[in-house]
Short mmCIF file of N, CA and C in Angstrom, two decimals:
data_model
loop_
_atom_site.label_atom_id
_atom_site.label_comp_id
_atom_site.label_asym_id
_atom_site.label_seq_id
_atom_site.Cartn_x
_atom_site.Cartn_y
_atom_site.Cartn_z
N MET M 1 0.91 -1.19 0.02
CA MET M 1 0.10 -0.08 -0.02
C MET M 1 0.78 1.31 0.00
N LEU M 2 1.71 1.19 0.75
CA LEU M 2 2.81 2.53 1.15
C LEU M 2 3.53 2.62 -0.61
N LYS M 3 3.90 1.57 -1.15
CA LYS M 3 4.49 1.89 -2.44
C LYS M 3 3.81 2.31 -3.40
N LYS M 4 2.33 1.90 -3.25
CA LYS M 4 1.62 2.49 -4.34
C LYS M 4 1.28 4.22 -4.18
N LEU M 5 1.26 4.53 -2.66
CA LEU M 5 1.10 6.03 -2.67
C LEU M 5 2.30 6.91 -2.81
N PHE M 6 3.63 6.06 -2.40
CA PHE M 6 4.92 6.66 -2.46
C PHE M 6 5.85 6.55 -3.39
N GLY M 7 5.55 5.39 -4.04
CA GLY M 7 6.70 4.90 -5.13
C GLY M 7 7.82 4.17 -4.30
N ASN M 8 8.77 4.26 -4.89
CA ASN M 8 10.11 3.74 -4.03
C ASN M 8 11.02 4.75 -3.56
N SER M 9 10.59 5.92 -3.64
CA SER M 9 11.51 7.10 -3.18
C SER M 9 11.53 7.29 -1.82
N HIS M 10 10.64 6.73 -1.04
CA HIS M 10 10.65 6.71 0.52
C HIS M 10 10.73 5.22 0.99
N ARG M 11 11.53 5.30 2.06
CA ARG M 11 11.40 3.84 2.97
C ARG M 11 10.15 3.45 3.49
N SER M 12 9.68 2.49 3.44
CA SER M 12 8.54 2.24 4.23
C SER M 12 8.50 2.38 5.51
N GLU M 13 9.65 2.12 6.24
CA GLU M 13 9.82 2.45 7.60
C GLU M 13 9.74 3.84 8.06
N ALA M 14 9.99 4.79 7.08
CA ALA M 14 10.09 5.97 7.49
C ALA M 14 8.69 6.56 7.49
N ILE M 15 8.06 6.03 6.51
CA ILE M 15 6.58 6.52 6.25
C ILE M 15 5.76 5.76 7.46
N GLN M 16 5.84 4.54 7.68
CA GLN M 16 5.44 3.83 8.75
C GLN M 16 5.49 4.73 10.26
N GLY M 17 6.77 5.10 10.20
CA GLY M 17 7.01 5.90 11.69
C GLY M 17 6.27 7.18 11.56
N ALA M 18 6.15 7.79 10.60
CA ALA M 18 5.33 9.19 10.36
C ALA M 18 4.02 8.96 10.82
N LEU M 19 3.48 7.64 10.21
CA LEU M 19 2.02 7.43 10.56
C LEU M 19 1.79 7.09 12.04
N ILE M 20 2.85 6.24 12.64
CA ILE M 20 2.81 6.08 13.95
C ILE M 20 2.86 7.29 14.64
N THR M 21 3.63 8.14 14.53
CA THR M 21 3.38 9.34 15.41
C THR M 21 2.14 10.04 15.10
N LEU M 22 1.53 10.12 13.83
CA LEU M 22 0.14 10.57 13.95
C LEU M 22 -0.76 9.91 14.71
N THR M 23 -0.58 8.90 14.73
CA THR M 23 -1.54 8.08 15.53
C THR M 23 -1.61 8.16 16.93
N LEU M 24 -0.43 7.70 17.35
CA LEU M 24 0.00 7.84 18.94
C LEU M 24 -0.11 9.26 19.46
N TYR M 25 0.68 10.09 18.86
CA TYR M 25 0.87 11.13 19.45
C TYR M 25 0.09 12.45 19.04
N LEU M 26 -0.48 12.56 18.00
CA LEU M 26 -1.39 13.36 17.70
C LEU M 26 -3.12 12.98 17.61
N GLY M 27 -3.38 11.73 17.91
CA GLY M 27 -4.55 10.93 18.00
C GLY M 27 -5.12 11.06 16.58
N ILE M 28 -4.57 10.87 15.57
CA ILE M 28 -5.12 10.85 14.25
C ILE M 28 -5.14 9.36 13.81
N PRO M 29 -5.96 8.50 14.19
CA PRO M 29 -5.96 7.09 13.79
C PRO M 29 -5.77 6.77 12.21
N ILE M 30 -4.65 6.46 11.82
CA ILE M 30 -4.38 6.10 10.32
C ILE M 30 -3.70 4.61 10.19
N LEU M 31 -3.55 3.95 11.17
CA LEU M 31 -2.52 2.60 10.90
C LEU M 31 -3.28 1.67 10.14
N ARG M 32 -2.69 1.19 9.32
CA ARG M 32 -3.25 -0.07 8.35
C ARG M 32 -1.97 -1.05 8.20
N ALA M 33 -2.42 -2.16 8.19
CA ALA M 33 -1.46 -3.38 7.81
C ALA M 33 -2.23 -4.08 6.72
N ARG M 34 -1.23 -4.65 5.75
CA ARG M 34 -1.91 -5.75 4.88
C ARG M 34 -2.12 -7.24 5.41
N ASP M 35 -1.15 -7.56 6.41
CA ASP M 35 -1.19 -8.82 6.96
C ASP M 35 -0.84 -8.83 8.37
N PRO M 36 -0.92 -9.93 9.10
CA PRO M 36 -0.53 -10.10 10.64
C PRO M 36 0.95 -9.70 10.58
N ALA M 37 1.97 -10.16 9.77
CA ALA M 37 3.32 -9.67 9.95
C ALA M 37 3.49 -8.20 9.71
N GLU M 38 2.85 -7.50 9.12
CA GLU M 38 3.03 -6.07 9.09
C GLU M 38 2.28 -5.38 10.37
N SER M 39 1.30 -5.89 10.78
CA SER M 39 0.74 -5.45 12.10
C SER M 39 1.84 -5.77 13.22
N VAL M 40 2.51 -6.70 13.11
CA VAL M 40 3.63 -6.82 14.21
C VAL M 40 4.55 -5.89 13.99
N ASP M 41 5.17 -5.73 12.68
CA ASP M 41 6.00 -4.56 12.48
C ASP M 41 5.48 -3.35 12.66
N LEU M 42 4.37 -2.82 12.79
CA LEU M 42 3.76 -1.47 13.06
C LEU M 42 4.01 -1.45 14.77
N MET M 43 3.37 -2.50 15.38
CA MET M 43 3.55 -2.49 16.67
C MET M 43 4.94 -2.43 17.41
N ARG M 44 5.69 -2.84 16.66
CA ARG M 44 7.33 -2.97 17.18
C ARG M 44 7.72 -1.74 16.69
N TYR M 45 7.47 -0.98 15.73
CA TYR M 45 7.86 0.54 15.36
C TYR M 45 7.22 1.26 16.42
N ALA M 46 5.99 1.07 16.55
CA ALA M 46 5.53 2.07 17.74
C ALA M 46 5.90 1.94 19.15
N ALA M 47 6.36 0.88 19.53
CA ALA M 47 6.92 0.61 20.98
C ALA M 47 8.12 1.39 20.79
N ARG M 48 9.16 1.12 19.94
CA ARG M 48 10.25 1.78 20.13
C ARG M 48 10.15 3.19 19.89
N GLN M 49 9.28 3.55 19.38
CA GLN M 49 9.15 5.37 19.18
C GLN M 49 8.66 5.82 20.55
N GLY M 50 7.76 5.06 20.84
CA GLY M 50 7.10 5.39 22.39
C GLY M 50 8.49 5.31 23.33
N GLN M 51 9.29 4.36 23.20
CA GLN M 51 10.63 4.32 24.17
C GLN M 51 11.32 5.36 24.06
N ARG M 52 11.56 5.93 22.91
CA ARG M 52 12.55 7.01 22.33
C ARG M 52 11.74 8.37 22.84
N LEU M 53 10.52 8.34 23.03
CA LEU M 53 9.92 9.67 23.39
C LEU M 53 9.99 9.70 24.94
N ALA M 54 9.91 8.57 25.48
CA ALA M 54 9.98 8.56 27.04
C ALA M 54 11.32 8.96 27.43
N ARG M 55 12.43 8.38 26.59
CA ARG M 55 13.79 9.04 26.75
C ARG M 55 14.14 10.21 26.32
N GLY M 56 13.16 10.98 25.68
CA GLY M 56 13.68 12.25 24.76
C GLY M 56 14.58 12.28 23.84
N ASN M 57 14.59 10.75 23.18
CA ASN M 57 15.43 10.74 22.15
C ASN M 57 14.78 10.65 20.73
N LEU M 58 13.97 11.72 20.74
CA LEU M 58 13.23 11.64 19.08
C LEU M 58 14.41 12.33 18.25
N HIS M 59 14.09 12.03 16.97
CA HIS M 59 14.90 12.22 15.86
C HIS M 59 15.23 13.91 15.95
N ARG M 60 16.44 14.48 15.55
CA ARG M 60 16.51 15.77 15.30
C ARG M 60 15.94 16.25 14.01
N LYS M 61 15.62 17.42 13.78
CA LYS M 61 15.04 17.76 12.46
C LYS M 61 16.04 17.62 11.36
N SER M 62 17.29 17.64 11.75
CA SER M 62 18.11 18.07 10.30
C SER M 62 18.70 16.39 9.98
N ARG M 63 18.64 16.21 8.72
CA ARG M 63 19.29 15.01 8.59
C ARG M 63 20.88 15.03 8.83
N ARG M 64 21.51 14.18 8.04
CA ARG M 64 22.82 14.04 8.24
C ARG M 64 23.67 15.29 7.91
N ALA M 65 24.32 15.77 8.97
CA ALA M 65 24.89 17.38 8.90
C ALA M 65 26.18 17.05 7.92
N THR M 66 26.26 18.06 7.23
CA THR M 66 27.74 17.95 6.46
C THR M 66 28.14 19.42 6.63
N GLY M 67 29.37 19.85 6.50
CA GLY M 67 30.05 21.07 6.81
C GLY M 67 30.29 21.44 8.30
N LYS M 68 31.05 22.25 8.56
CA LYS M 68 31.43 22.33 9.97
C LYS M 68 30.42 23.20 10.85
N LYS M 69 29.77 24.23 10.11
CA LYS M 69 28.57 24.70 10.69
C LYS M 69 27.46 23.95 11.07
N ARG M 70 27.02 23.13 10.22
CA ARG M 70 25.86 22.34 10.16
C ARG M 70 26.27 21.31 11.14
N LEU M 71 27.58 20.57 11.35
CA LEU M 71 27.82 19.67 12.25
C LEU M 71 27.59 20.42 13.87
N GLN M 72 28.34 21.61 13.81
CA GLN M 72 28.07 22.18 15.31
C GLN M 72 26.66 22.32 15.66
N SER M 73 26.05 22.80 14.64
CA SER M 73 24.58 23.01 15.10
C SER M 73 23.94 21.78 15.56
N HIS M 74 24.20 20.77 14.67
CA HIS M 74 23.88 19.19 14.90
C HIS M 74 24.18 18.86 16.26
N VAL M 75 25.39 19.29 16.50
CA VAL M 75 25.92 18.69 18.16
C VAL M 75 25.18 19.43 19.08
N LEU M 76 24.82 20.66 19.04
CA LEU M 76 24.05 21.60 19.97
C LEU M 76 22.79 21.09 20.09
N GLN M 77 22.02 20.72 18.86
CA GLN M 77 20.63 20.26 19.01
C GLN M 77 20.33 19.06 19.99
N GLY M 78 21.46 18.39 20.25
CA GLY M 78 21.53 17.48 21.30
C GLY M 78 21.25 17.57 22.54
N PHE M 79 21.41 19.05 23.07
CA PHE M 79 21.28 19.36 24.16
C PHE M 79 19.84 19.79 24.76
N PRO M 80 19.26 19.59 25.84
CA PRO M 80 17.92 19.82 26.20
C PRO M 80 17.29 21.36 25.89
N GLY M 81 16.16 21.38 24.89
CA GLY M 81 15.72 22.65 24.66
C GLY M 81 16.35 23.47 23.61
N ILE M 82 17.31 22.69 23.05
CA ILE M 82 18.06 23.47 21.80
C ILE M 82 17.73 22.81 20.61
N GLY M 83 16.82 23.56 19.78
CA GLY M 83 16.53 23.27 18.21
C GLY M 83 17.35 23.99 17.38
N PRO M 84 17.01 23.84 16.15
CA PRO M 84 17.98 24.77 15.16
C PRO M 84 18.15 26.17 15.21
N GLU M 85 17.16 26.81 15.61
CA GLU M 85 17.28 28.27 15.96
C GLU M 85 18.06 28.65 16.90
N ARG M 86 17.80 28.16 17.97
CA ARG M 86 18.66 28.31 19.46
C ARG M 86 20.06 27.96 18.93
N ALA M 87 20.12 26.82 18.51
CA ALA M 87 21.76 26.15 18.14
C ALA M 87 22.26 27.31 17.35
N ASN M 88 21.80 27.78 16.03
CA ASN M 88 22.37 28.83 15.27
C ASN M 88 22.73 30.31 16.13
N ALA M 89 21.84 30.56 17.01
CA ALA M 89 21.95 31.82 17.91
C ALA M 89 23.01 31.64 18.70
N LEU M 90 23.08 30.15 19.34
CA LEU M 90 24.39 30.33 20.05
C LEU M 90 25.80 30.45 19.29
N LEU M 91 25.81 29.64 18.15
CA LEU M 91 26.93 29.67 17.09
C LEU M 91 27.18 31.28 16.83
N ALA M 92 26.53 31.77 16.36
CA ALA M 92 26.11 33.26 16.03
C ALA M 92 26.73 34.18 17.08
N TYR M 93 26.49 33.88 18.41
CA TYR M 93 27.06 34.80 19.47
C TYR M 93 28.39 34.28 19.90
N PHE M 94 28.61 32.92 20.09
CA PHE M 94 29.96 32.46 20.72
C PHE M 94 30.90 32.07 19.61
N GLY M 95 30.46 31.67 18.36
CA GLY M 95 31.56 31.27 17.42
C GLY M 95 31.81 29.79 17.32
N THR M 96 32.07 29.16 18.19
CA THR M 96 32.53 27.89 18.43
C THR M 96 31.65 27.00 19.44
N VAL M 97 31.73 25.55 19.32
CA VAL M 97 31.02 24.97 20.15
C VAL M 97 31.70 24.94 21.79
N GLU M 98 32.93 24.94 21.42
CA GLU M 98 33.96 24.88 22.75
C GLU M 98 33.37 26.10 23.72
N SER M 99 33.41 27.40 22.83
CA SER M 99 33.15 28.65 23.59
C SER M 99 31.73 28.37 24.20
N ILE M 100 30.84 28.01 23.62
CA ILE M 100 29.65 27.59 24.35
C ILE M 100 29.42 26.63 25.46
N LEU M 101 30.42 25.93 25.39
CA LEU M 101 30.50 24.63 26.38
C LEU M 101 31.29 25.14 27.69
N THR M 102 32.13 26.13 27.59
CA THR M 102 32.85 26.71 28.70
C THR M 102 32.33 28.04 29.28
N ALA M 103 31.24 28.65 28.64
CA ALA M 103 30.67 29.94 29.08
C ALA M 103 29.76 29.49 30.44
N ASP M 104 29.55 30.52 30.95
CA ASP M 104 29.15 30.53 32.01
C ASP M 104 27.34 30.70 32.20
N GLU M 105 26.36 30.49 33.07
CA GLU M 105 25.05 30.40 32.86
C GLU M 105 24.72 31.89 32.52
N GLU M 106 25.37 32.90 33.19
CA GLU M 106 24.76 34.09 33.03
C GLU M 106 25.19 34.80 31.34
N THR M 107 26.15 34.28 31.09
CA THR M 107 26.90 34.35 29.64
C THR M 107 25.84 33.90 28.49
N LEU M 108 25.56 32.76 28.80
CA LEU M 108 24.66 31.88 27.89
C LEU M 108 23.04 32.52 27.92
N ALA M 109 22.76 32.91 28.93
CA ALA M 109 21.58 33.65 29.04
C ALA M 109 21.22 34.79 28.38
N ASN M 110 22.53 35.51 28.15
CA ASN M 110 22.54 36.80 27.06
C ASN M 110 22.26 36.70 25.97
N VAL M 111 22.25 35.13 25.20
CA VAL M 111 22.09 35.04 23.93
C VAL M 111 20.52 35.09 23.58
N PRO M 112 20.10 35.79 22.66
CA PRO M 112 18.57 35.76 22.39
C PRO M 112 18.04 34.66 22.25
N GLY M 113 16.92 34.23 22.55
CA GLY M 113 16.18 33.34 22.87
C GLY M 113 16.72 31.93 23.66
N ILE M 114 17.93 32.20 24.57
CA ILE M 114 18.13 31.30 25.43
C ILE M 114 18.08 32.02 26.63
N GLY M 115 17.07 31.39 27.54
CA GLY M 115 16.70 31.99 28.84
C GLY M 115 17.56 31.17 30.03
N ILE M 116 17.46 31.57 31.27
CA ILE M 116 18.27 31.24 32.28
C ILE M 116 18.01 29.50 32.41
N ASN M 117 16.90 29.04 32.37
CA ASN M 117 16.53 27.57 32.24
C ASN M 117 17.24 26.68 31.26
N THR M 118 17.36 27.39 30.21
CA THR M 118 18.12 26.61 29.07
C THR M 118 19.90 26.77 29.32
N ALA M 119 19.77 27.77 29.80
CA ALA M 119 21.54 28.09 30.09
C ALA M 119 21.95 27.28 31.15
N ARG M 120 21.00 26.79 32.21
CA ARG M 120 21.19 26.06 33.23
C ARG M 120 21.34 24.44 32.50
N ALA M 121 20.64 24.25 31.87
CA ALA M 121 20.46 22.76 31.26
C ALA M 121 21.81 22.69 30.35
N ILE M 122 22.13 23.84 29.61
CA ILE M 122 23.56 23.51 28.91
C ILE M 122 24.59 23.46 29.67
N ARG M 123 24.63 23.99 30.89
CA ARG M 123 25.85 24.06 31.95
C ARG M 123 25.94 22.57 32.52
N TRP M 124 24.52 22.02 32.76
CA TRP M 124 24.36 20.76 33.68
C TRP M 124 25.04 19.67 32.62
N VAL M 125 24.70 19.62 31.46
CA VAL M 125 25.16 18.65 30.42
C VAL M 125 26.51 18.95 30.24
N ALA M 126 27.02 20.14 29.91
CA ALA M 126 28.29 20.25 29.83
C ALA M 126 29.06 19.91 30.92
N GLY M 127 28.85 20.28 31.87
CA GLY M 127 29.53 20.12 33.28
C GLY M 127 29.64 18.74 33.75
#
């Protein structure tokens, strides 16, 4: 069914993961399986995704980062409360990941979009 809709350009697991997210976390019931084996796969994917959510390990927005700035941004997005915009704001302010990791809470909190709680989280992870 998925190949009919999307062709071969998308991995069926990625599409099923998106459908699981819509169903479990947004409450939009759209899961379908063609046979019992695919039902088992869907349940397995759903369980894994639920475990990642519970651990806070959902995927980052960017795909594989290439280039130094993109890699730096990708690293920063692994910190609690840091998405692409905050990562770029931190890099614009400090210039390097090393400078961010060695900055104190007060200096981190001076970055536009970074509050004291996010600054504390950065220091907690970095320390």
